Amino acid sequence: MTKDWNTRTKLVHAGTRRSQYGEVSEAIFLTQGFVYDTAEAAEARFLKAGPDEFIYARYGNPTVRMFEDRIAALEGAEDAFATASGMAAVNGALMSMLKAGDHLVASRALFGSCLYILEDILTRFGVEVTFVDGTDLDAWRGAIRADTTAVFLESISNPTLEVIDLEAVAEIAHGVGALVVVDNVFATPIYSRALQMGADVVIYSTTKHIDGQGRCLGGVVLGSQQFIRKTVEPYLKHTGGAMSPFNAWVMLKGMETLDIRVRAMTDSATAIATALDGDARLARVIFPHLPSHPQHAVARRMIARGGTMLSLDIKGGQAAAFRFLNALQIFTISNNLGDAKSIVTHPATTTHQRLGEDQRMALGITPGLVRVSVGLEDADDLLADLTGALAAV
Ligand SMILES: *Cc1c(COP(=O)(O)O)cnc(C)c1O
């Protein structure tokens, strides 16, 4: 049975559906719709579609369903809905579950577009949003009320890699019956134990590690069958956030190598973080499994390994950070992450530019901060590139 398989077997086989041709590689059903043998069959399918019956690609498609089933098996979730991007998944999960008058509590350290949904969109529709320091359990206790509908957090935040004690937050939230929604990109589905730790809904931008080769946007919402099919699906199928069948195929192929890639990237990230920790040219090296990480004990409990991301706070502010970025030979300046290609980002002037200086400083996004996504290149080459660029600062 699929559910008894270990990770790598699920990543290669779970969810596979074969056509009458018995193809080895998953087929790309690049079709918007499906035909019915008779008018009665069309009527019956609109009334109730079976597990292998599809109506329209905005509702579901065989290639997309293969991807949904594969990632649900990996995460240990009952069901999943794949979306056009990570943000379509965040928006779909939140908009489908919330209504005017609801109260949402969220950690402050969030991806910029998630902040926009919470601060600018949900509030416009009468949802009350309270932000807290996600690492402060007393702050969660203080903000969560008897009428709180949901909490939203990034399990490991972008770009400062704060690690939230999901188990503790879930316990507080469940005490009042609030749903726990986790944006789990930085933890990756390989190291995630979010559902076991109390998350009700887990969201990934599959653009990141799951594609992992910088080709496609994608996202996914995972949760109970009831939540996915009765809450998320009706919203997403009518508002048009579906994943394209071609992108689902790219994600299926990405999943086959996901475990190998994430572990290899983590090996390199761990080696780099360890080598650079304590370097006099750096104010901070942030990596969840370094003993110097502020939530080190929580990080050890939350994720089996430190992940593929680290952040470096370069002494000398923005000018020094820019000299560092411009001196790199292998790392490319971009804003994706989880990619085979190693990538560096200067959050203060790019991904978090929209936030004011005060908000950036409150989040620890200093002018010298550089986010590093460690790819699949040779680890020694990557470390030499980073130390060479530091020497150029
Ligand atoms: C990238 C990212 C998103 C958004 O995903 P897209 O696929 O770019 O829409 C949301 N949350 C986190 C933590 C991310 O890293």
mmCIF file of C-alpha atoms and ligand atoms in Angstrom:
data_model
loop_
_atom_site.group_PDB
_atom_site.id
_atom_site.type_symbol
_atom_site.label_atom_id
_atom_site.label_comp_id
_atom_site.label_asym_id
_atom_site.label_seq_id
_atom_site.Cartn_x
_atom_site.Cartn_y
_atom_site.Cartn_z
ATOM 1 C CA MET A 1 0.000 0.000 0.000
ATOM 2 C CA THR A 2 1.178 3.496 -0.878
ATOM 3 C CA LYS A 3 0.857 4.724 2.685
ATOM 4 C CA ASP A 4 3.283 2.099 3.968
ATOM 5 C CA TRP A 5 5.987 3.065 1.475
ATOM 6 C CA ASN A 6 8.975 5.071 2.571
ATOM 7 C CA THR A 7 9.629 8.565 1.241
ATOM 8 C CA ARG A 8 11.685 7.778 -1.851
ATOM 9 C CA THR A 9 9.249 5.125 -3.044
ATOM 10 C CA LYS A 10 6.297 7.485 -2.616
ATOM 11 C CA LEU A 11 8.178 10.219 -4.481
ATOM 12 C CA VAL A 12 8.661 7.963 -7.501
ATOM 13 C CA HIS A 13 5.388 6.035 -7.561
ATOM 14 C CA ALA A 14 2.581 7.487 -5.439
ATOM 15 C CA GLY A 15 -0.441 8.726 -7.348
ATOM 16 C CA THR A 16 0.620 7.268 -10.709
ATOM 17 C CA ARG A 17 -2.291 6.727 -13.118
ATOM 18 C CA ARG A 18 -1.612 4.882 -16.343
ATOM 19 C CA SER A 19 -3.614 5.248 -19.531
ATOM 20 C CA GLN A 20 -4.561 2.304 -21.742
ATOM 21 C CA TYR A 21 -1.075 2.576 -23.344
ATOM 22 C CA GLY A 22 0.750 1.617 -20.155
ATOM 23 C CA GLU A 23 3.288 4.450 -20.451
ATOM 24 C CA VAL A 24 6.276 4.364 -18.074
ATOM 25 C CA SER A 25 6.567 8.107 -17.521
ATOM 26 C CA GLU A 26 3.484 9.929 -16.264
ATOM 27 C CA ALA A 27 1.422 11.220 -19.199
ATOM 28 C CA ILE A 28 0.809 14.923 -19.666
ATOM 29 C CA PHE A 29 -2.926 15.233 -20.162
ATOM 30 C CA LEU A 30 -2.690 18.630 -21.783
ATOM 31 C CA THR A 31 -6.411 18.972 -22.171
ATOM 32 C CA GLN A 32 -8.807 21.594 -20.912
ATOM 33 C CA GLY A 33 -11.769 19.235 -20.860
ATOM 34 C CA PHE A 34 -13.122 15.707 -21.233
ATOM 35 C CA VAL A 35 -15.763 14.096 -23.451
ATOM 36 C CA TYR A 36 -18.740 12.018 -22.353
ATOM 37 C CA ASP A 37 -20.083 8.991 -24.237
ATOM 38 C CA THR A 38 -23.679 10.094 -23.784
ATOM 39 C CA ALA A 39 -25.708 13.005 -22.510
ATOM 40 C CA GLU A 40 -26.700 10.832 -19.566
ATOM 41 C CA ALA A 41 -23.018 10.214 -18.748
ATOM 42 C CA ALA A 42 -22.363 13.976 -18.765
ATOM 43 C CA GLU A 43 -25.306 14.530 -16.439
ATOM 44 C CA ALA A 44 -24.118 11.756 -14.114
ATOM 45 C CA ARG A 45 -20.588 13.107 -13.964
ATOM 46 C CA PHE A 46 -21.742 16.644 -13.133
ATOM 47 C CA LEU A 47 -23.893 15.156 -10.398
ATOM 48 C CA LYS A 48 -21.028 13.158 -8.899
ATOM 49 C CA ALA A 49 -17.626 12.594 -10.482
ATOM 50 C CA GLY A 50 -15.766 9.408 -9.549
ATOM 51 C CA PRO A 51 -12.073 9.401 -8.603
ATOM 52 C CA ASP A 52 -10.956 8.950 -12.217
ATOM 53 C CA GLU A 53 -13.615 11.110 -13.805
ATOM 54 C CA PHE A 54 -12.861 14.679 -14.761
ATOM 55 C CA ILE A 55 -15.015 17.535 -16.038
ATOM 56 C CA TYR A 56 -12.861 20.562 -16.720
ATOM 57 C CA ALA A 57 -9.180 21.269 -16.008
ATOM 58 C CA ARG A 58 -10.015 24.173 -13.716
ATOM 59 C CA TYR A 59 -11.696 21.565 -11.464
ATOM 60 C CA GLY A 60 -9.183 18.772 -11.915
ATOM 61 C CA ASN A 61 -7.098 16.914 -14.496
ATOM 62 C CA PRO A 62 -5.449 13.462 -14.457
ATOM 63 C CA THR A 63 -1.858 14.799 -14.478
ATOM 64 C CA VAL A 64 -2.683 17.353 -11.802
ATOM 65 C CA ARG A 65 -4.435 14.676 -9.747
ATOM 66 C CA MET A 66 -1.340 12.454 -9.954
ATOM 67 C CA PHE A 67 0.692 15.298 -8.491
ATOM 68 C CA GLU A 68 -1.910 15.980 -5.768
ATOM 69 C CA ASP A 69 -2.016 12.325 -4.769
ATOM 70 C CA ARG A 70 1.780 12.035 -4.769
ATOM 71 C CA ILE A 71 2.374 15.043 -2.535
ATOM 72 C CA ALA A 72 -0.520 14.114 -0.225
ATOM 73 C CA ALA A 73 1.085 10.667 0.212
ATOM 74 C CA LEU A 74 4.445 12.260 0.955
ATOM 75 C CA GLU A 75 3.069 14.737 3.500
ATOM 76 C CA GLY A 76 0.772 12.179 5.089
ATOM 77 C CA ALA A 77 -2.265 14.334 4.293
ATOM 78 C CA GLU A 78 -5.675 12.968 3.336
ATOM 79 C CA ASP A 79 -5.919 15.174 0.265
ATOM 80 C CA ALA A 80 -4.392 18.047 -1.679
ATOM 81 C CA PHE A 81 -5.392 20.724 -4.193
ATOM 82 C CA ALA A 82 -2.719 21.953 -6.617
ATOM 83 C CA THR A 83 -2.651 25.610 -7.619
ATOM 84 C CA ALA A 84 -1.108 27.874 -10.220
ATOM 85 C CA SER A 85 1.422 29.301 -7.752
ATOM 86 C CA GLY A 86 2.293 29.283 -4.092
ATOM 87 C CA MET A 87 0.372 32.511 -3.633
ATOM 88 C CA ALA A 88 -2.750 31.024 -5.269
ATOM 89 C CA ALA A 89 -2.476 28.301 -2.614
ATOM 90 C CA VAL A 90 -2.115 30.769 0.287
ATOM 91 C CA ASN A 91 -4.939 32.938 -1.044
ATOM 92 C CA GLY A 92 -7.148 29.929 -1.803
ATOM 93 C CA ALA A 93 -6.692 28.360 1.622
ATOM 94 C CA LEU A 94 -7.351 31.585 3.523
ATOM 95 C CA MET A 95 -10.119 33.106 1.373
ATOM 96 C CA SER A 96 -12.006 29.819 1.236
ATOM 97 C CA MET A 97 -12.050 29.349 5.024
ATOM 98 C CA LEU A 98 -12.498 32.918 6.307
ATOM 99 C CA LYS A 99 -15.435 35.303 6.269
ATOM 100 C CA ALA A 100 -16.178 38.802 7.529
ATOM 101 C CA GLY A 101 -15.983 39.003 11.306
ATOM 102 C CA ASP A 102 -13.439 36.198 11.642
ATOM 103 C CA HIS A 103 -10.229 36.706 13.584
ATOM 104 C CA LEU A 104 -6.846 35.524 12.292
ATOM 105 C CA VAL A 105 -3.580 35.566 14.239
ATOM 106 C CA ALA A 106 -0.364 35.446 12.204
ATOM 107 C CA SER A 107 3.347 35.583 12.833
ATOM 108 C CA ARG A 108 4.835 38.849 11.620
ATOM 109 C CA ALA A 109 7.830 37.365 9.809
ATOM 110 C CA LEU A 110 6.143 36.427 6.537
ATOM 111 C CA PHE A 111 6.847 36.324 2.822
ATOM 112 C CA GLY A 112 5.950 39.747 1.376
ATOM 113 C CA SER A 113 2.977 38.545 -0.697
ATOM 114 C CA CYS A 114 1.549 36.630 2.281
ATOM 115 C CA LEU A 115 1.708 39.872 4.275
ATOM 116 C CA TYR A 116 -0.163 41.617 1.454
ATOM 117 C CA ILE A 117 -2.986 39.033 1.536
ATOM 118 C CA LEU A 118 -3.285 39.317 5.310
ATOM 119 C CA GLU A 119 -2.868 43.084 5.683
ATOM 120 C CA ASP A 120 -4.441 44.443 2.503
ATOM 121 C CA ILE A 121 -6.923 41.855 1.197
ATOM 122 C CA LEU A 122 -8.411 39.949 4.138
ATOM 123 C CA THR A 123 -8.893 43.117 6.177
ATOM 124 C CA ARG A 124 -10.778 44.681 3.226
ATOM 125 C CA PHE A 125 -13.325 41.870 3.561
ATOM 126 C CA GLY A 126 -13.770 42.341 7.284
ATOM 127 C CA VAL A 127 -11.361 39.750 8.631
ATOM 128 C CA GLU A 128 -9.543 41.006 11.708
ATOM 129 C CA VAL A 129 -5.820 40.181 11.605
ATOM 130 C CA THR A 130 -3.479 40.323 14.597
ATOM 131 C CA PHE A 131 0.283 39.991 14.070
ATOM 132 C CA VAL A 132 2.609 38.561 16.704
ATOM 133 C CA ASP A 133 6.291 37.749 17.087
ATOM 134 C CA GLY A 134 6.000 34.115 16.034
ATOM 135 C CA THR A 135 8.838 32.957 18.276
ATOM 136 C CA ASP A 136 7.133 34.353 21.412
ATOM 137 C CA LEU A 137 4.592 31.836 22.760
ATOM 138 C CA ASP A 138 3.230 34.397 25.256
ATOM 139 C CA ALA A 139 2.477 36.686 22.332
ATOM 140 C CA TRP A 140 0.457 33.884 20.668
ATOM 141 C CA ARG A 141 -1.348 33.222 23.982
ATOM 142 C CA GLY A 142 -2.124 36.928 24.326
ATOM 143 C CA ALA A 143 -3.429 37.322 20.775
ATOM 144 C CA ILE A 144 -5.482 34.138 20.342
ATOM 145 C CA ARG A 145 -9.040 34.698 21.572
ATOM 146 C CA ALA A 146 -12.033 32.464 22.124
ATOM 147 C CA ASP A 147 -13.360 33.585 18.730
ATOM 148 C CA THR A 148 -10.100 33.195 16.765
ATOM 149 C CA THR A 149 -10.832 31.273 13.555
ATOM 150 C CA ALA A 150 -7.329 30.454 12.362
ATOM 151 C CA VAL A 151 -3.630 31.051 12.847
ATOM 152 C CA PHE A 152 -1.181 31.469 9.977
ATOM 153 C CA LEU A 153 2.567 31.103 10.133
ATOM 154 C CA GLU A 154 5.683 30.285 8.186
ATOM 155 C CA SER A 155 7.252 27.373 10.065
ATOM 156 C CA ILE A 156 10.692 28.756 9.171
ATOM 157 C CA SER A 157 10.555 32.375 8.157
ATOM 158 C CA ASN A 158 11.919 34.091 5.104
ATOM 159 C CA PRO A 159 14.604 35.502 5.124
ATOM 160 C CA THR A 160 15.700 35.454 8.778
ATOM 161 C CA LEU A 161 14.998 31.722 9.293
ATOM 162 C CA GLU A 162 13.149 32.166 12.566
ATOM 163 C CA VAL A 163 11.807 28.783 13.624
ATOM 164 C CA ILE A 164 8.357 28.667 15.180
ATOM 165 C CA ASP A 165 7.443 26.083 17.795
ATOM 166 C CA LEU A 166 4.576 24.715 15.749
ATOM 167 C CA GLU A 167 3.606 22.101 18.327
ATOM 168 C CA ALA A 168 3.153 24.735 21.037
ATOM 169 C CA VAL A 169 1.325 27.208 18.767
ATOM 170 C CA ALA A 170 -0.999 24.431 17.550
ATOM 171 C CA GLU A 171 -1.830 23.499 21.128
ATOM 172 C CA ILE A 172 -2.764 27.098 21.960
ATOM 173 C CA ALA A 173 -4.781 27.478 18.747
ATOM 174 C CA HIS A 174 -6.598 24.161 19.134
ATOM 175 C CA GLY A 175 -7.518 25.171 22.675
ATOM 176 C CA VAL A 176 -10.009 27.614 21.125
ATOM 177 C CA GLY A 177 -10.795 25.472 18.069
ATOM 178 C CA ALA A 178 -8.776 27.607 15.628
ATOM 179 C CA LEU A 179 -7.347 26.029 12.463
ATOM 180 C CA VAL A 180 -3.557 26.007 12.118
ATOM 181 C CA VAL A 181 -2.383 26.981 8.633
ATOM 182 C CA VAL A 182 1.317 26.591 7.889
ATOM 183 C CA ASP A 183 3.304 27.933 4.950
ATOM 184 C CA ASN A 184 5.978 25.244 4.997
ATOM 185 C CA VAL A 185 8.271 26.146 2.106
ATOM 186 C CA PHE A 186 11.516 26.517 4.035
ATOM 187 C CA ALA A 187 10.999 23.281 6.007
ATOM 188 C CA THR A 188 10.512 21.449 2.650
ATOM 189 C CA PRO A 189 8.196 18.417 2.359
ATOM 190 C CA ILE A 190 11.262 16.216 3.031
ATOM 191 C CA TYR A 191 11.838 17.481 6.573
ATOM 192 C CA SER A 192 8.241 18.485 7.328
ATOM 193 C CA ARG A 193 6.441 16.955 10.253
ATOM 194 C CA ALA A 194 3.889 19.775 10.241
ATOM 195 C CA LEU A 195 0.764 17.599 10.330
ATOM 196 C CA GLN A 196 2.140 15.450 13.161
ATOM 197 C CA MET A 197 2.990 18.635 15.048
ATOM 198 C CA GLY A 198 -0.584 19.891 14.849
ATOM 199 C CA ALA A 199 -0.943 21.757 11.562
ATOM 200 C CA ASP A 200 -4.406 21.386 10.013
ATOM 201 C CA VAL A 201 -3.465 22.866 6.659
ATOM 202 C CA VAL A 202 -0.018 22.802 5.031
ATOM 203 C CA ILE A 203 0.878 24.967 2.045
ATOM 204 C CA TYR A 204 3.841 24.778 -0.318
ATOM 205 C CA SER A 205 5.021 26.942 -3.141
ATOM 206 C CA THR A 206 6.065 24.071 -5.427
ATOM 207 C CA THR A 207 8.009 26.660 -7.410
ATOM 208 C CA LYS A 208 10.755 26.149 -4.860
ATOM 209 C CA HIS A 209 12.248 22.733 -3.958
ATOM 210 C CA ILE A 210 9.562 20.619 -5.665
ATOM 211 C CA ASP A 211 10.237 21.932 -9.162
ATOM 212 C CA GLY A 212 13.724 22.689 -7.943
ATOM 213 C CA GLN A 213 15.043 23.616 -11.360
ATOM 214 C CA GLY A 214 13.515 27.056 -11.810
ATOM 215 C CA ARG A 215 11.043 26.161 -14.549
ATOM 216 C CA CYS A 216 7.479 26.581 -13.320
ATOM 217 C CA LEU A 217 5.288 28.282 -10.767
ATOM 218 C CA GLY A 218 3.072 26.055 -8.668
ATOM 219 C CA GLY A 219 1.507 25.616 -5.276
ATOM 220 C CA VAL A 220 -0.442 23.140 -3.220
ATOM 221 C CA VAL A 221 -2.814 23.122 -0.241
ATOM 222 C CA LEU A 222 -2.830 19.944 1.879
ATOM 223 C CA GLY A 223 -5.261 18.956 4.602
ATOM 224 C CA SER A 224 -8.183 16.736 5.499
ATOM 225 C CA GLN A 225 -10.345 15.440 2.678
ATOM 226 C CA GLN A 226 -13.254 17.408 4.098
ATOM 227 C CA PHE A 227 -11.285 20.689 4.111
ATOM 228 C CA ILE A 228 -9.735 20.181 0.661
ATOM 229 C CA ARG A 229 -12.868 18.990 -1.151
ATOM 230 C CA LYS A 230 -15.580 20.929 0.680
ATOM 231 C CA THR A 231 -13.816 24.209 1.471
ATOM 232 C CA VAL A 232 -10.774 24.729 -0.780
ATOM 233 C CA GLU A 233 -11.900 23.010 -3.998
ATOM 234 C CA PRO A 234 -15.175 24.922 -4.481
ATOM 235 C CA TYR A 235 -13.357 28.234 -4.009
ATOM 236 C CA LEU A 236 -10.405 27.408 -6.264
ATOM 237 C CA LYS A 237 -12.353 25.653 -8.996
ATOM 238 C CA HIS A 238 -14.676 28.617 -9.420
ATOM 239 C CA THR A 239 -12.054 31.353 -9.056
ATOM 240 C CA GLY A 240 -9.514 29.802 -11.441
ATOM 241 C CA GLY A 241 -6.383 29.145 -9.428
ATOM 242 C CA ALA A 242 -5.758 25.649 -10.833
ATOM 243 C CA MET A 243 -2.310 24.281 -11.691
ATOM 244 C CA SER A 244 -1.700 23.663 -15.388
ATOM 245 C CA PRO A 245 -1.345 19.981 -16.388
ATOM 246 C CA PHE A 246 2.049 20.688 -17.924
ATOM 247 C CA ASN A 247 3.325 22.260 -14.707
ATOM 248 C CA ALA A 248 1.902 19.355 -12.704
ATOM 249 C CA TRP A 249 3.960 17.006 -14.869
ATOM 250 C CA VAL A 250 7.101 19.072 -14.214
ATOM 251 C CA MET A 251 6.331 18.878 -10.482
ATOM 252 C CA LEU A 252 5.783 15.097 -10.677
ATOM 253 C CA LYS A 253 9.187 14.719 -12.309
ATOM 254 C CA GLY A 254 10.683 17.067 -9.726
ATOM 255 C CA MET A 255 9.307 14.922 -6.935
ATOM 256 C CA GLU A 256 11.140 11.838 -8.203
ATOM 257 C CA THR A 257 14.462 13.470 -7.273
ATOM 258 C CA LEU A 258 13.218 15.698 -4.424
ATOM 259 C CA ASP A 259 14.632 13.690 -1.531
ATOM 260 C CA ILE A 260 18.042 13.253 -3.162
ATOM 261 C CA ARG A 261 18.256 16.914 -4.134
ATOM 262 C CA VAL A 262 17.110 18.334 -0.796
ATOM 263 C CA ARG A 263 19.503 16.115 1.149
ATOM 264 C CA ALA A 264 22.468 16.940 -1.084
ATOM 265 C CA MET A 265 21.678 20.664 -0.852
ATOM 266 C CA THR A 266 21.322 20.348 2.933
ATOM 267 C CA ASP A 267 24.733 18.646 3.194
ATOM 268 C CA SER A 268 26.291 21.614 1.389
ATOM 269 C CA ALA A 269 24.288 24.238 3.328
ATOM 270 C CA THR A 270 25.314 22.632 6.616
ATOM 271 C CA ALA A 271 28.994 22.548 5.586
ATOM 272 C CA ILE A 272 28.886 26.180 4.443
ATOM 273 C CA ALA A 273 27.054 27.442 7.548
ATOM 274 C CA THR A 274 29.486 25.578 9.814
ATOM 275 C CA ALA A 275 32.532 26.881 7.941
ATOM 276 C CA LEU A 276 31.361 30.507 7.937
ATOM 277 C CA ASP A 277 29.987 30.615 11.500
ATOM 278 C CA GLY A 278 32.181 32.960 13.544
ATOM 279 C CA ASP A 279 33.820 34.601 10.491
ATOM 280 C CA ALA A 280 34.911 38.092 11.589
ATOM 281 C CA ARG A 281 33.443 39.689 8.450
ATOM 282 C CA LEU A 282 29.953 38.459 9.329
ATOM 283 C CA ALA A 283 27.706 39.850 12.048
ATOM 284 C CA ARG A 284 25.562 36.696 11.948
ATOM 285 C CA VAL A 285 25.333 33.356 10.183
ATOM 286 C CA ILE A 286 21.731 32.157 10.421
ATOM 287 C CA PHE A 287 21.110 28.443 9.888
ATOM 288 C CA PRO A 288 18.501 26.519 11.928
ATOM 289 C CA HIS A 289 20.774 23.686 13.031
ATOM 290 C CA LEU A 290 23.743 25.857 14.105
ATOM 291 C CA PRO A 291 24.026 26.009 17.912
ATOM 292 C CA SER A 292 24.176 29.835 17.574
ATOM 293 C CA HIS A 293 20.631 29.937 16.079
ATOM 294 C CA PRO A 294 18.255 31.732 18.486
ATOM 295 C CA GLN A 295 15.669 28.906 18.321
ATOM 296 C CA HIS A 296 18.196 26.128 17.971
ATOM 297 C CA ALA A 297 16.450 23.685 20.321
ATOM 298 C CA VAL A 298 13.080 24.268 18.649
ATOM 299 C CA ALA A 299 14.705 23.878 15.232
ATOM 300 C CA ARG A 300 16.209 20.514 16.218
ATOM 301 C CA ARG A 301 12.779 19.335 17.334
ATOM 302 C CA MET A 302 10.896 20.732 14.332
ATOM 303 C CA ILE A 303 13.075 19.626 11.417
ATOM 304 C CA ALA A 304 15.371 16.633 11.107
ATOM 305 C CA ARG A 305 18.045 18.665 9.338
ATOM 306 C CA GLY A 306 18.893 22.344 8.928
ATOM 307 C CA GLY A 307 17.518 22.764 5.421
ATOM 308 C CA THR A 308 18.885 24.261 2.231
ATOM 309 C CA MET A 309 18.753 27.954 3.186
ATOM 310 C CA LEU A 310 21.007 30.173 5.237
ATOM 311 C CA SER A 311 21.348 33.905 5.746
ATOM 312 C CA LEU A 312 24.542 35.894 6.162
ATOM 313 C CA ASP A 313 24.607 39.321 7.790
ATOM 314 C CA ILE A 314 27.610 41.047 6.280
ATOM 315 C CA LYS A 315 29.318 43.725 8.344
ATOM 316 C CA GLY A 316 29.398 47.072 6.536
ATOM 317 C CA GLY A 317 25.719 47.296 5.553
ATOM 318 C CA GLN A 318 24.255 47.505 2.071
ATOM 319 C CA ALA A 319 27.449 48.668 0.336
ATOM 320 C CA ALA A 320 29.357 45.673 1.702
ATOM 321 C CA ALA A 321 26.487 43.305 0.867
ATOM 322 C CA PHE A 322 26.370 44.601 -2.713
ATOM 323 C CA ARG A 323 30.171 44.216 -3.104
ATOM 324 C CA PHE A 324 29.779 40.657 -1.820
ATOM 325 C CA LEU A 325 26.936 39.832 -4.249
ATOM 326 C CA ASN A 326 28.744 41.373 -7.210
ATOM 327 C CA ALA A 327 31.943 39.434 -6.485
ATOM 328 C CA LEU A 328 30.283 35.995 -6.545
ATOM 329 C CA GLN A 329 31.071 33.811 -9.546
ATOM 330 C CA ILE A 330 28.875 30.718 -9.069
ATOM 331 C CA PHE A 331 25.967 32.013 -6.962
ATOM 332 C CA THR A 332 23.516 33.936 -9.108
ATOM 333 C CA ILE A 333 21.652 37.022 -7.925
ATOM 334 C CA SER A 334 17.978 36.117 -8.141
ATOM 335 C CA ASN A 335 15.019 35.591 -5.851
ATOM 336 C CA ASN A 336 14.038 31.957 -6.263
ATOM 337 C CA LEU A 337 15.105 29.386 -3.690
ATOM 338 C CA GLY A 338 15.363 25.625 -3.391
ATOM 339 C CA ASP A 339 16.828 25.543 -6.892
ATOM 340 C CA ALA A 340 19.627 23.345 -8.294
ATOM 341 C CA LYS A 341 21.445 26.619 -8.972
ATOM 342 C CA SER A 342 22.750 28.406 -5.884
ATOM 343 C CA ILE A 343 21.111 31.789 -5.490
ATOM 344 C CA VAL A 344 21.748 34.877 -3.396
ATOM 345 C CA THR A 345 19.161 37.538 -2.607
ATOM 346 C CA HIS A 346 19.437 40.928 -0.907
ATOM 347 C CA PRO A 347 16.023 41.038 0.811
ATOM 348 C CA ALA A 348 16.148 44.669 1.982
ATOM 349 C CA THR A 349 16.327 46.023 -1.593
ATOM 350 C CA THR A 350 14.314 43.329 -3.395
ATOM 351 C CA THR A 351 11.816 40.899 -1.842
ATOM 352 C CA HIS A 352 11.253 43.066 1.246
ATOM 353 C CA GLN A 353 11.762 46.463 -0.392
ATOM 354 C CA ARG A 354 8.049 47.244 -0.050
ATOM 355 C CA LEU A 355 8.253 47.145 3.755
ATOM 356 C CA GLY A 356 9.397 50.331 5.457
ATOM 357 C CA GLU A 357 12.795 50.579 7.124
ATOM 358 C CA ASP A 358 11.186 50.243 10.592
ATOM 359 C CA GLN A 359 9.324 47.057 9.678
ATOM 360 C CA ARG A 360 12.454 45.580 8.108
ATOM 361 C CA MET A 361 14.525 46.285 11.196
ATOM 362 C CA ALA A 362 11.799 44.804 13.426
ATOM 363 C CA LEU A 363 12.038 41.625 11.329
ATOM 364 C CA GLY A 364 15.839 41.569 11.478
ATOM 365 C CA ILE A 365 16.176 42.352 7.761
ATOM 366 C CA THR A 366 19.295 44.470 8.100
ATOM 367 C CA PRO A 367 21.004 46.249 5.173
ATOM 368 C CA GLY A 368 23.831 43.681 5.300
ATOM 369 C CA LEU A 369 21.572 40.616 5.227
ATOM 370 C CA VAL A 370 22.023 38.230 2.289
ATOM 371 C CA ARG A 371 19.775 35.205 1.850
ATOM 372 C CA VAL A 372 21.575 32.189 0.448
ATOM 373 C CA SER A 373 19.846 29.264 -1.274
ATOM 374 C CA VAL A 374 22.341 26.442 -1.569
ATOM 375 C CA GLY A 375 22.067 24.427 -4.780
ATOM 376 C CA LEU A 376 23.508 21.249 -6.205
ATOM 377 C CA GLU A 377 26.950 22.479 -7.261
ATOM 378 C CA ASP A 378 30.081 21.104 -5.571
ATOM 379 C CA ALA A 379 30.126 22.228 -1.930
ATOM 380 C CA ASP A 380 33.831 23.115 -1.962
ATOM 381 C CA ASP A 381 33.330 25.302 -5.022
ATOM 382 C CA LEU A 382 30.407 27.053 -3.333
ATOM 383 C CA LEU A 383 32.347 27.692 -0.128
ATOM 384 C CA ALA A 384 35.343 28.971 -2.106
ATOM 385 C CA ASP A 385 33.006 31.310 -4.022
ATOM 386 C CA LEU A 386 31.533 32.696 -0.792
ATOM 387 C CA THR A 387 34.881 33.150 0.973
ATOM 388 C CA GLY A 388 36.379 34.707 -2.177
ATOM 389 C CA ALA A 389 33.520 37.227 -2.317
ATOM 390 C CA LEU A 390 33.864 37.953 1.409
ATOM 391 C CA ALA A 391 37.537 38.742 0.815
ATOM 392 C CA ALA A 392 36.446 41.201 -1.881
ATOM 393 C CA VAL A 393 34.185 43.069 0.564
HETATM 394 C C1 LIG B 1 7.870 31.630 -2.739
HETATM 395 C C2 LIG B 1 7.056 31.609 -1.537
HETATM 396 C C3 LIG B 1 5.679 31.837 -1.620
HETATM 397 C C4 LIG B 1 4.984 32.159 -2.905
HETATM 398 O O1 LIG B 1 5.101 31.173 -3.875
HETATM 399 P P1 LIG B 1 4.944 31.457 -5.448
HETATM 400 O O2 LIG B 1 5.026 30.103 -6.052
HETATM 401 O O3 LIG B 1 6.056 32.372 -5.832
HETATM 402 O O4 LIG B 1 3.623 32.096 -5.648
HETATM 403 C C5 LIG B 1 4.952 31.805 -0.440
HETATM 404 N N1 LIG B 1 5.540 31.564 0.743
HETATM 405 C C6 LIG B 1 6.874 31.327 0.847
HETATM 406 C C7 LIG B 1 7.456 31.066 2.182
HETATM 407 C C8 LIG B 1 7.670 31.341 -0.284
HETATM 408 O O5 LIG B 1 8.985 31.123 -0.182
#
